mmCIF file of C-alpha atoms in Angstrom:
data_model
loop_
_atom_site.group_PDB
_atom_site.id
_atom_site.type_symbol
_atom_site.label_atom_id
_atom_site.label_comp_id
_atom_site.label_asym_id
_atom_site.label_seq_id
_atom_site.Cartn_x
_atom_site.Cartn_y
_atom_site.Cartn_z
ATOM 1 C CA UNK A 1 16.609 -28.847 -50.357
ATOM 2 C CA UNK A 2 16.638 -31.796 -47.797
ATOM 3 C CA UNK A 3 13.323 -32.494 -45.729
ATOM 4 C CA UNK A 4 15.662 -31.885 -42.408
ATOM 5 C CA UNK A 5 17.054 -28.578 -43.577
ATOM 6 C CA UNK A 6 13.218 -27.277 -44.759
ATOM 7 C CA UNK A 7 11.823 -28.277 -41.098
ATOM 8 C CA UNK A 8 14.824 -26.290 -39.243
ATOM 9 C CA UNK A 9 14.285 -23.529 -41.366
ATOM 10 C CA UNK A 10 10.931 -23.012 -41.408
ATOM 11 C CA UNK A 11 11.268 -23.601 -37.034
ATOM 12 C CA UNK A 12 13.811 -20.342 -37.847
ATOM 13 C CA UNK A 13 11.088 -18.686 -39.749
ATOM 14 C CA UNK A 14 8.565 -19.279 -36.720
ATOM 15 C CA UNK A 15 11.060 -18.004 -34.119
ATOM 16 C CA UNK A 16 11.838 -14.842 -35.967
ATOM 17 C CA UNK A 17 8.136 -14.175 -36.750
ATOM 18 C CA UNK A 18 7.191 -14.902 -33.448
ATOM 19 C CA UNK A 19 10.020 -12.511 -31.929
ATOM 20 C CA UNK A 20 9.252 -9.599 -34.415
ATOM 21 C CA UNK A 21 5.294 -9.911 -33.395
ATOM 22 C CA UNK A 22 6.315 -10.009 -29.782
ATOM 23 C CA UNK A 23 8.224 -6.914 -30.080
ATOM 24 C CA UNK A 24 5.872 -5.071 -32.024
ATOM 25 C CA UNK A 25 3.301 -5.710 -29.431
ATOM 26 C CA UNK A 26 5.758 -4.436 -26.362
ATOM 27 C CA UNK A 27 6.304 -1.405 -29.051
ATOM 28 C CA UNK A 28 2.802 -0.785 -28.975
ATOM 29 C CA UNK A 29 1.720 -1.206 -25.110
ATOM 30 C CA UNK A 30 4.418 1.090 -24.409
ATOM 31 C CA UNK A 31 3.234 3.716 -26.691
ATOM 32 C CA UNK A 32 -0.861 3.320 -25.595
ATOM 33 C CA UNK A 33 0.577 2.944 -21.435
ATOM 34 C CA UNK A 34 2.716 6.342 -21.752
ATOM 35 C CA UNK A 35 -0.402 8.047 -20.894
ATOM 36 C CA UNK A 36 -0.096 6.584 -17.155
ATOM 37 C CA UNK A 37 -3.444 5.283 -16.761
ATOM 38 C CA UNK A 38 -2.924 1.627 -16.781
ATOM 39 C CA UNK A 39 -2.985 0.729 -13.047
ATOM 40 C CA UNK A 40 -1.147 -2.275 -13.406
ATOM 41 C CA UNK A 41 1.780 -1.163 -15.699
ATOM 42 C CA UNK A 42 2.005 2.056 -12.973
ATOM 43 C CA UNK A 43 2.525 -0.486 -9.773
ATOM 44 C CA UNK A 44 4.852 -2.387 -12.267
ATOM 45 C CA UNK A 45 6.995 1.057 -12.977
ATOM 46 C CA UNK A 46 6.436 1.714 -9.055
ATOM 47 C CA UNK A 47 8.243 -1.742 -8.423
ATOM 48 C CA UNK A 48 11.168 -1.300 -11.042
ATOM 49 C CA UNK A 49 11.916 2.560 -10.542
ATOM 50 C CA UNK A 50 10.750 2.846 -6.313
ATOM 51 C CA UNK A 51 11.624 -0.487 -5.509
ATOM 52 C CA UNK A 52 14.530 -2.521 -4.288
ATOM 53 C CA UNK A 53 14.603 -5.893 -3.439
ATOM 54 C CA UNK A 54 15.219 -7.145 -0.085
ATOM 55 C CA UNK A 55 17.180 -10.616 1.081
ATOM 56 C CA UNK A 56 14.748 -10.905 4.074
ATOM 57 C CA UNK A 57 11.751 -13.113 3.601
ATOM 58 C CA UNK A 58 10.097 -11.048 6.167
ATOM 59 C CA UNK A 59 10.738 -7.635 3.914
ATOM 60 C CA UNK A 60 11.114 -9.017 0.873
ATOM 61 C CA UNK A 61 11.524 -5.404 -0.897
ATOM 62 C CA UNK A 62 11.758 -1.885 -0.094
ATOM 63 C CA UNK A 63 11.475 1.574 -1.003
ATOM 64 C CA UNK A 64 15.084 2.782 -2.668
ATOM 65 C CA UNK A 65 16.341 6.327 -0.715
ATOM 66 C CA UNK A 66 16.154 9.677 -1.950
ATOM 67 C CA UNK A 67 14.445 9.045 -5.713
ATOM 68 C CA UNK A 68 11.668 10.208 -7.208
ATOM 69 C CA UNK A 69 9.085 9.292 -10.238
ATOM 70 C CA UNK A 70 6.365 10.119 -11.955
ATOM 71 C CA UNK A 71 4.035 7.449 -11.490
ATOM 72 C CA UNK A 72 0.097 7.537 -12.656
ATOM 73 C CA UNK A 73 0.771 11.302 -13.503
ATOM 74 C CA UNK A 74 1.616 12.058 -9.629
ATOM 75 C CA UNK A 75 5.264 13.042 -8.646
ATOM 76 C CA UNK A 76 6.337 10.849 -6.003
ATOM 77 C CA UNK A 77 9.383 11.749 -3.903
ATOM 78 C CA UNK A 78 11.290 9.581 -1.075
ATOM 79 C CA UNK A 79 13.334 10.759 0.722
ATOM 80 C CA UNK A 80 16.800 9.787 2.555
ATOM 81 C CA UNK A 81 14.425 7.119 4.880
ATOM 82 C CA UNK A 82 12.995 6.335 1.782
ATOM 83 C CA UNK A 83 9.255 7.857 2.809
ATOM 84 C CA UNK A 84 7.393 9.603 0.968
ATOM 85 C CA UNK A 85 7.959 13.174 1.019
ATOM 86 C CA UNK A 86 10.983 15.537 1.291
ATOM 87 C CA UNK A 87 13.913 15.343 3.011
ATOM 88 C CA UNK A 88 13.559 14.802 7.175
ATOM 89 C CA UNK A 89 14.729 18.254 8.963
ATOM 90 C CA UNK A 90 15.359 18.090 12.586
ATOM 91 C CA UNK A 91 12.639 18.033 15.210
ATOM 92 C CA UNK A 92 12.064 21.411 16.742
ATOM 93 C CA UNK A 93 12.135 21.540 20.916
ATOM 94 C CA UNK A 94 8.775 20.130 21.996
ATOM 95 C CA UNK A 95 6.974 19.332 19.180
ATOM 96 C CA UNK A 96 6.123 15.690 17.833
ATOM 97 C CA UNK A 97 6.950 13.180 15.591
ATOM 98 C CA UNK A 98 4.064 11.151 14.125
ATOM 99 C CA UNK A 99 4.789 8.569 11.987
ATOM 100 C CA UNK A 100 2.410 6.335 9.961
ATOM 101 C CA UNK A 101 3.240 2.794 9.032
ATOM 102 C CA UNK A 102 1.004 1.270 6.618
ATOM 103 C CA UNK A 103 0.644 -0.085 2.417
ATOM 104 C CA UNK A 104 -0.143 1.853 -0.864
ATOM 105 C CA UNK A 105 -3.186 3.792 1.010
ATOM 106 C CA UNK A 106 -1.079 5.061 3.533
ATOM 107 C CA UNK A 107 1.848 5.582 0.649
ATOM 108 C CA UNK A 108 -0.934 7.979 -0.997
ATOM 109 C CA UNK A 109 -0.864 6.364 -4.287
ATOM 110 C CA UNK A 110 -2.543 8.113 -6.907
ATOM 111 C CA UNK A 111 -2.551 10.908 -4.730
ATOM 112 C CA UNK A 112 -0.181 13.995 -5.176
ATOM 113 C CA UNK A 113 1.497 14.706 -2.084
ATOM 114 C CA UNK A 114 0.347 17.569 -0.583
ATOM 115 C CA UNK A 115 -3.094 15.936 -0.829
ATOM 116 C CA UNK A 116 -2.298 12.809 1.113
ATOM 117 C CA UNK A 117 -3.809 12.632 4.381
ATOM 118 C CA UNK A 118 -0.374 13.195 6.308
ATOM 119 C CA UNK A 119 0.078 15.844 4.902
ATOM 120 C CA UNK A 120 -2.957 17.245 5.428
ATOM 121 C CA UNK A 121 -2.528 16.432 8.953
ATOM 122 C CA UNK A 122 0.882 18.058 9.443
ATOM 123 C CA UNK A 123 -0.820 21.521 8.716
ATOM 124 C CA UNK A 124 -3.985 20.958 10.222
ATOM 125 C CA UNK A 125 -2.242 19.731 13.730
ATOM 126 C CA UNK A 126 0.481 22.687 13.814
ATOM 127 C CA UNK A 127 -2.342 25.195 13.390
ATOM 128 C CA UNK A 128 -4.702 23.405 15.896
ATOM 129 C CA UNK A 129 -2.353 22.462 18.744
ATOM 130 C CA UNK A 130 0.011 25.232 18.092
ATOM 131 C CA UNK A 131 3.346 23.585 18.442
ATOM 132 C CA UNK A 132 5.730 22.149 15.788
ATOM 133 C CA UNK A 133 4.386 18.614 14.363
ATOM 134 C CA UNK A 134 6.120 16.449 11.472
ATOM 135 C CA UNK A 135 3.426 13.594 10.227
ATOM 136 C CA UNK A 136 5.944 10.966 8.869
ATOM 137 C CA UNK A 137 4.678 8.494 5.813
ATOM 138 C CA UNK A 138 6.104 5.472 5.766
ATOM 139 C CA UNK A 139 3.906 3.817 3.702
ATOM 140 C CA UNK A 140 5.016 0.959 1.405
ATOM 141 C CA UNK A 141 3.270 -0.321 -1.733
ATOM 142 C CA UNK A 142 2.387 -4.148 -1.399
ATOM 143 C CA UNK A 143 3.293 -4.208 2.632
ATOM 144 C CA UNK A 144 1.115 -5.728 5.254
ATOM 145 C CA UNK A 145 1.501 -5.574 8.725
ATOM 146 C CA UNK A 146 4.465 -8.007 9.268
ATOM 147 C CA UNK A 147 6.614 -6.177 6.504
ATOM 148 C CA UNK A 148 5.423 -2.612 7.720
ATOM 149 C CA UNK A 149 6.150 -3.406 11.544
ATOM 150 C CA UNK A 150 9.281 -5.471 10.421
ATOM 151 C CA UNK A 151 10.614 -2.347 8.645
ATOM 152 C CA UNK A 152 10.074 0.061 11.479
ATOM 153 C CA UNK A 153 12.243 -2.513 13.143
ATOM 154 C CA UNK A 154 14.818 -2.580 10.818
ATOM 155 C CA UNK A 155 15.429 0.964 9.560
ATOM 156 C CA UNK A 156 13.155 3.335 11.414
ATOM 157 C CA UNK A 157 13.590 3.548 15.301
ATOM 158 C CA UNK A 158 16.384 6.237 14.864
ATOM 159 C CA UNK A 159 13.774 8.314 13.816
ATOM 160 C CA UNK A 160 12.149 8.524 17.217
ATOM 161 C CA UNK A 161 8.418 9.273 16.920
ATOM 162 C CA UNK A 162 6.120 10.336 19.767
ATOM 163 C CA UNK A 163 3.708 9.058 18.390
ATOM 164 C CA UNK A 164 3.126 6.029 15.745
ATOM 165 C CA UNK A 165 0.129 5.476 13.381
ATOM 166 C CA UNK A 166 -0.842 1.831 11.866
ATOM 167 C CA UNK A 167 -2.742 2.895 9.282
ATOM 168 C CA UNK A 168 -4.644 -0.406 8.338
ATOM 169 C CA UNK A 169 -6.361 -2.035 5.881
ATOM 170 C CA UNK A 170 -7.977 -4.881 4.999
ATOM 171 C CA UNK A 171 -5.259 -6.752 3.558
ATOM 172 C CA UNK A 172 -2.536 -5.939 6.231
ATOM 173 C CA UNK A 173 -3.795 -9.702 7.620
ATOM 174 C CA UNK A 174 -2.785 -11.483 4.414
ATOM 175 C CA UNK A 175 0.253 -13.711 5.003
ATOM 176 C CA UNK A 176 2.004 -12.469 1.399
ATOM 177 C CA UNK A 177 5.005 -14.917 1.124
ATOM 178 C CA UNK A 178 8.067 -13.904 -0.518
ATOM 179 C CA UNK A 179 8.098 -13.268 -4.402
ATOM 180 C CA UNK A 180 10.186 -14.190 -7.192
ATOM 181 C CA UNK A 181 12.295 -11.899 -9.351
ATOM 182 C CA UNK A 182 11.046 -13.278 -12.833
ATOM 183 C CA UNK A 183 12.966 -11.909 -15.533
ATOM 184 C CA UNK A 184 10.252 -11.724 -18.312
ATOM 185 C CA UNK A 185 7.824 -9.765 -15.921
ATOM 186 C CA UNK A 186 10.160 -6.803 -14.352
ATOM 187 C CA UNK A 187 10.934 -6.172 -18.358
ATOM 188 C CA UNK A 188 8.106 -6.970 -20.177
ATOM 189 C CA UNK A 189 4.660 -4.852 -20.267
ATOM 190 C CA UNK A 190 3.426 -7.558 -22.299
ATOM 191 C CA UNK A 191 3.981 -10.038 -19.727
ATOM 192 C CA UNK A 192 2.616 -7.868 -17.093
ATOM 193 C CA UNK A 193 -0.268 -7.462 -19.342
ATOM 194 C CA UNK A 194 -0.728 -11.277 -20.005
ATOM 195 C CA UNK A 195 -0.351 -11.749 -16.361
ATOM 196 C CA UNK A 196 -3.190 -9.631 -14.995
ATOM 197 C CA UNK A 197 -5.267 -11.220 -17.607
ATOM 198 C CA UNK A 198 -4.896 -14.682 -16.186
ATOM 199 C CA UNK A 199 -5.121 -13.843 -13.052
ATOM 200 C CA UNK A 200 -8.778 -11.776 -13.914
ATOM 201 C CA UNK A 201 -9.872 -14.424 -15.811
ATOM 202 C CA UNK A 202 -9.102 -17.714 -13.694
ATOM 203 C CA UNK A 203 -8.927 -16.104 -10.223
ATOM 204 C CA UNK A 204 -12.364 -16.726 -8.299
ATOM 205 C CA UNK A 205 -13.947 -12.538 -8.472
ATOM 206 C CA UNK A 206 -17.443 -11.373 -7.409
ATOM 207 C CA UNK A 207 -17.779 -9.442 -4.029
ATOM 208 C CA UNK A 208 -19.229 -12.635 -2.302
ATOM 209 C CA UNK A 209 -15.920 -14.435 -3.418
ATOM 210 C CA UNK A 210 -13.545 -11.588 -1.762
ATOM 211 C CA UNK A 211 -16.164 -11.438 1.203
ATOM 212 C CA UNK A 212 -15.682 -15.044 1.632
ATOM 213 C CA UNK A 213 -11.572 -15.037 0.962
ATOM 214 C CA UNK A 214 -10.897 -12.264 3.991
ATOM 215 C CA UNK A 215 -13.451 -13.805 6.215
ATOM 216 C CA UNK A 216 -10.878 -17.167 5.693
ATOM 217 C CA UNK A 217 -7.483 -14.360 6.153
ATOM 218 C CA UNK A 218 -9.538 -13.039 9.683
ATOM 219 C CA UNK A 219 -9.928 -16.864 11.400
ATOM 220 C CA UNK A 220 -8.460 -16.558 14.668
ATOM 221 C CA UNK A 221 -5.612 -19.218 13.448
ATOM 222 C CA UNK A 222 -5.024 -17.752 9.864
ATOM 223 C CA UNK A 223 -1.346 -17.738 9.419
ATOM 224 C CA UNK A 224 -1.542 -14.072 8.569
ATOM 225 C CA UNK A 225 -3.860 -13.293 10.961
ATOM 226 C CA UNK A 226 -1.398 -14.623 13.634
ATOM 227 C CA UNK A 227 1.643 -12.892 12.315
ATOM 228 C CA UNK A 228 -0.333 -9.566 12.463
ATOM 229 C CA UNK A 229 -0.963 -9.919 15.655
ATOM 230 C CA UNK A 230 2.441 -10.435 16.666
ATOM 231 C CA UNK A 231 3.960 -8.064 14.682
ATOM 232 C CA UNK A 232 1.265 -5.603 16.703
ATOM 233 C CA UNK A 233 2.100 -7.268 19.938
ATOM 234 C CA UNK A 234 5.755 -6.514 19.494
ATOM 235 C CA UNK A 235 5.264 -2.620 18.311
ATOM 236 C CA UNK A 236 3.278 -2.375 21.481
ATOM 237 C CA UNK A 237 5.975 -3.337 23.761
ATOM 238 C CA UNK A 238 8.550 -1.252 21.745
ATOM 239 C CA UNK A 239 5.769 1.570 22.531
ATOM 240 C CA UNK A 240 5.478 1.135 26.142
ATOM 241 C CA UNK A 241 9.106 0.867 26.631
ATOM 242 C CA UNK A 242 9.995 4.127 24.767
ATOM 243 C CA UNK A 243 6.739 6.398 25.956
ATOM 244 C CA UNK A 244 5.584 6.489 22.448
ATOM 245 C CA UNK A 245 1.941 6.727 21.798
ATOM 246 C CA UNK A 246 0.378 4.265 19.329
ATOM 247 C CA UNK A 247 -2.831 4.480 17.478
ATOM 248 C CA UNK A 248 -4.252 2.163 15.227
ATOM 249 C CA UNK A 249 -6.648 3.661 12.265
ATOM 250 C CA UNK A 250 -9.252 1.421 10.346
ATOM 251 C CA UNK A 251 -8.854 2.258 6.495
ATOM 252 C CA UNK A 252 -12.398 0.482 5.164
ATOM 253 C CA UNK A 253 -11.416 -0.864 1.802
ATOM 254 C CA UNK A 254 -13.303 1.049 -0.932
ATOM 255 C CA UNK A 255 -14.676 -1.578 -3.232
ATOM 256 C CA UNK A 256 -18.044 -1.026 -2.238
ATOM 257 C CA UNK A 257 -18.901 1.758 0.395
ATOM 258 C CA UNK A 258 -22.413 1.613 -0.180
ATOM 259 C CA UNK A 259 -22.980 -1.579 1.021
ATOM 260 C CA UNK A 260 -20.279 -2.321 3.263
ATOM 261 C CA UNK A 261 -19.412 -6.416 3.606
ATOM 262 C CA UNK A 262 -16.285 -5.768 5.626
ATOM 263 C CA UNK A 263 -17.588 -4.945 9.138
ATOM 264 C CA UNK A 264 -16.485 -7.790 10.652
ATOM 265 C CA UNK A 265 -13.253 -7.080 10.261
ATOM 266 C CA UNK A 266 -13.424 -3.849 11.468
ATOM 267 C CA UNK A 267 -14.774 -5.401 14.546
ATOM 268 C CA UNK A 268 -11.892 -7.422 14.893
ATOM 269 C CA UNK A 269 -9.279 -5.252 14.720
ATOM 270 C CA UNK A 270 -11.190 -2.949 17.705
ATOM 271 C CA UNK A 271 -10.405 -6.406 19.429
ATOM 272 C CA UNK A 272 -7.043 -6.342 18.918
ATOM 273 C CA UNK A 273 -6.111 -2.907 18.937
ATOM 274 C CA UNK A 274 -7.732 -2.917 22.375
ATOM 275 C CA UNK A 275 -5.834 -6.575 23.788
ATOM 276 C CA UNK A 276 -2.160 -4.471 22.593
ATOM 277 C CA UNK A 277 -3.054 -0.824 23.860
ATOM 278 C CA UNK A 278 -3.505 0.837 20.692
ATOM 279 C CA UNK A 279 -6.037 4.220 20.709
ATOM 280 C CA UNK A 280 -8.864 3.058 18.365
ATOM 281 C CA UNK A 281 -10.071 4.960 15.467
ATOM 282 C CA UNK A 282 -12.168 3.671 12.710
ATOM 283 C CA UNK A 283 -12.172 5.823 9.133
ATOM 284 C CA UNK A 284 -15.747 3.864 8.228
ATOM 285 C CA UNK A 285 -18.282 6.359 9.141
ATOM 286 C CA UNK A 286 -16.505 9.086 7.475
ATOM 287 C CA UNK A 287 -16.443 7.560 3.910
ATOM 288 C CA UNK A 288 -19.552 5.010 3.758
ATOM 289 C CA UNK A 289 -21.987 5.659 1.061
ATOM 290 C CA UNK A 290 -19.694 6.744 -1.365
ATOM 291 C CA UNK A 291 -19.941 5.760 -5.034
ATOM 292 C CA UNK A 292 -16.676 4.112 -6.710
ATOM 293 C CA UNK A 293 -16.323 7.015 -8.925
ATOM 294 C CA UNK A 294 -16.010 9.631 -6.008
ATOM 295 C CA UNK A 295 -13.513 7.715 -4.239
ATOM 296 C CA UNK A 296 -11.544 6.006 -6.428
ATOM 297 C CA UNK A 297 -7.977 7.280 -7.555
ATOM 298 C CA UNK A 298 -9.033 6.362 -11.131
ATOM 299 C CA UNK A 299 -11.747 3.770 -12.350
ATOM 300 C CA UNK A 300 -9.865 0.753 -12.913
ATOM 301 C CA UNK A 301 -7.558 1.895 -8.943
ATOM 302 C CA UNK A 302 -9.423 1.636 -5.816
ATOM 303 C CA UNK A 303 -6.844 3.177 -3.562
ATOM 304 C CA UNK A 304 -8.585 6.325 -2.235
ATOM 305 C CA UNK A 305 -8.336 9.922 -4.434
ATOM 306 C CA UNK A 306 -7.668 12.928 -2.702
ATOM 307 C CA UNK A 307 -11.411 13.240 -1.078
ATOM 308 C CA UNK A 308 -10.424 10.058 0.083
ATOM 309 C CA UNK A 309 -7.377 11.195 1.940
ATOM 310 C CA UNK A 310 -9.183 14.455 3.300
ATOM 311 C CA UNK A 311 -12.373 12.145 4.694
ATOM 312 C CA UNK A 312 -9.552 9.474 6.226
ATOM 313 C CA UNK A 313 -7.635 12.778 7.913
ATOM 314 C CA UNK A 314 -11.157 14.085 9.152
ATOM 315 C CA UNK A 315 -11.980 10.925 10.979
ATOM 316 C CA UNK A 316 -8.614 10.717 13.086
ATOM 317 C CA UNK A 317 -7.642 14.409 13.364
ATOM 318 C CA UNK A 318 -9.653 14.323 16.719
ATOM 319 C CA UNK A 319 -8.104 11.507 17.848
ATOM 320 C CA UNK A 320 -4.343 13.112 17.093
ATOM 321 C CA UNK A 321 -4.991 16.366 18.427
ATOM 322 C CA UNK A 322 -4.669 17.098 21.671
ATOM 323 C CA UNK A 323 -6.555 20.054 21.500
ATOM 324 C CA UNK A 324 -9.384 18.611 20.911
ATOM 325 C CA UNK A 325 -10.102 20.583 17.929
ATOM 326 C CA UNK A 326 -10.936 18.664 14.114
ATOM 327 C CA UNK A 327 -10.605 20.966 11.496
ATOM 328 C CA UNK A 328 -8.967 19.682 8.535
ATOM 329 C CA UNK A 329 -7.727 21.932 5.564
ATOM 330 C CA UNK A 330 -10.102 21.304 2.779
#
């Protein structure tokens, strides 16, 4: 056989090899990740099933309408507005319309939904205040505060809340630009796999490191930090204008509750929710002390379990009500 026809067919060899060992490996990841408790393949099923992409820089995606999934073993159903929970029935004379904006926290991820803190809120303020109340969740996976605010902009003023709930966290100040739509990772586990190991193993980690990073997103000119405050600025005025009340609640993030590093920004956003008129309430004191493994949805997902959601409806319950009252079914 000629030397040129050996060399392409042992590149021919490679390639097939290489594609059969590539395939065998997706094979397997699917079978081991069927069990649902691989974060990262979950918020990539959350993204292909939940998700729809969106032209608009600003947006950039969106929940799909009236879908549901099972996603890290929890049911999660949007409805028509494409928030989580069932279908919106009309507004009974005097009562009121809360609606939270926020990210996955907010969303209730890992969380079924009758444990999410809206939910718990819906029942606790009917009983307490003793009028109708619908507690709204309109939280995104993957939003911050320019794509949540943006998005109550774009397809949720027609719901007409009384009342409006930024339910923020940490990471709402990050300016997150617009992503791609890579081929190989909205189809391949194995790439999504391959991914989060790169980004583990070259990204800078350690708590001083993330301390350090959202001390940098919190400078007073931060790109982020100036598009959240905007984006706040704006909801404000839409607030004033229609007699809506707006609150905004401080979600600590959960990484390490014992010894909290995050204060400052907490101390921040008091700042700003006070320059724009929002009612203050901070979810710190309820939660801090807590191990990882009572508050985490699973141990490799920080987003906050079900005592998490119950603790983050305690601490603003008394702010809500207008009773007075804070009792929160437990």
């Amino acid at each position: 056989m000629p030397q040129t026809n050996k060399k392409f067919l042992s590149i021919i060899l490679l390639c097939l090899s290489s594609a059969i060992a590539l395939g065998l490996a997706e094979g397997l990841l699917r079978i081991k990740n069927s069990s649902m408790t691989n974060y990262d393949i979950e918020m990539w099923r959350y993204g292909k099933e939940l998700k729809t992409r969106r032209p608009e820089p600003m947006l950039d995606f969106d929940h799909v309408r009236s879908k549901s999934a099972i996603l890290q073993n929890v049911e999660i159903r949007l409805n028509e507005h494409g928030l989580r929970g069932a279908p919106l029935s009309a507004l009974p004379p005097g009562g009121r319309r809360i609606l939270f904006l926020g990210a996955s926290i907010t969303f209730g991820w890992g969380v079924s939904e009758q444990d999410t803190l809206e939910a718990r809120l819906e029942t606790a303020l009917s009983a307490i205040d003793k009028q109708p109340v619908q507690v709204l969740n309109a939280g995104v996976g993957n939003y911050n505060t320019e794509r949540y605010v943006s998005r109550f902009f774009d397809e949720l003023t027609g719901l007409h809340p009384t009342d409006i709930v930024v339910h923020y966290c940490l990471r709402d100040a990050e300016d997150l630009p617009a992503g791609g739509d890579n081929l190989l990772l909205r189809h391949s586990q194995l790439a999504v796999i391959l991914w989060g190991v790169y980004h583990r193993f070259f990204d800078k980690n350690g708590e001083q490191s993330m301390v350090q990073y959202y001390r940098d997103v919190y400078q007073p000119e931060a790109p982020g930090m100036l598009k959240m405050k905007e984006k706040l600025r704006q909801l404000s005025e839409y607030a004033k204008a229609n007699n809506i009340r707006i609150y905004l609640a401080m979600t600590p993030a959960t990484f390490n509750l014992v010894d909290y590093k995050f204060d400052f920004a907490h101390d921040i956003m008091k700042q700003v929710a006070a320059e724009y008129g929002y009612i203050y309430c901070d979810q710190l004191p309820t939660m801090k002390g807590l191990p990882p493994k009572d508050i985490w949805a699973m141990p490799t997902d920080p987003h906050p379990n079900a005592l998490g959601h119950r603790l983050m409806a305690e601490a603003i319950l008394p702010t809500l009500s207008q009773s007075g009252s804070s009792s929160v079914n437990k």
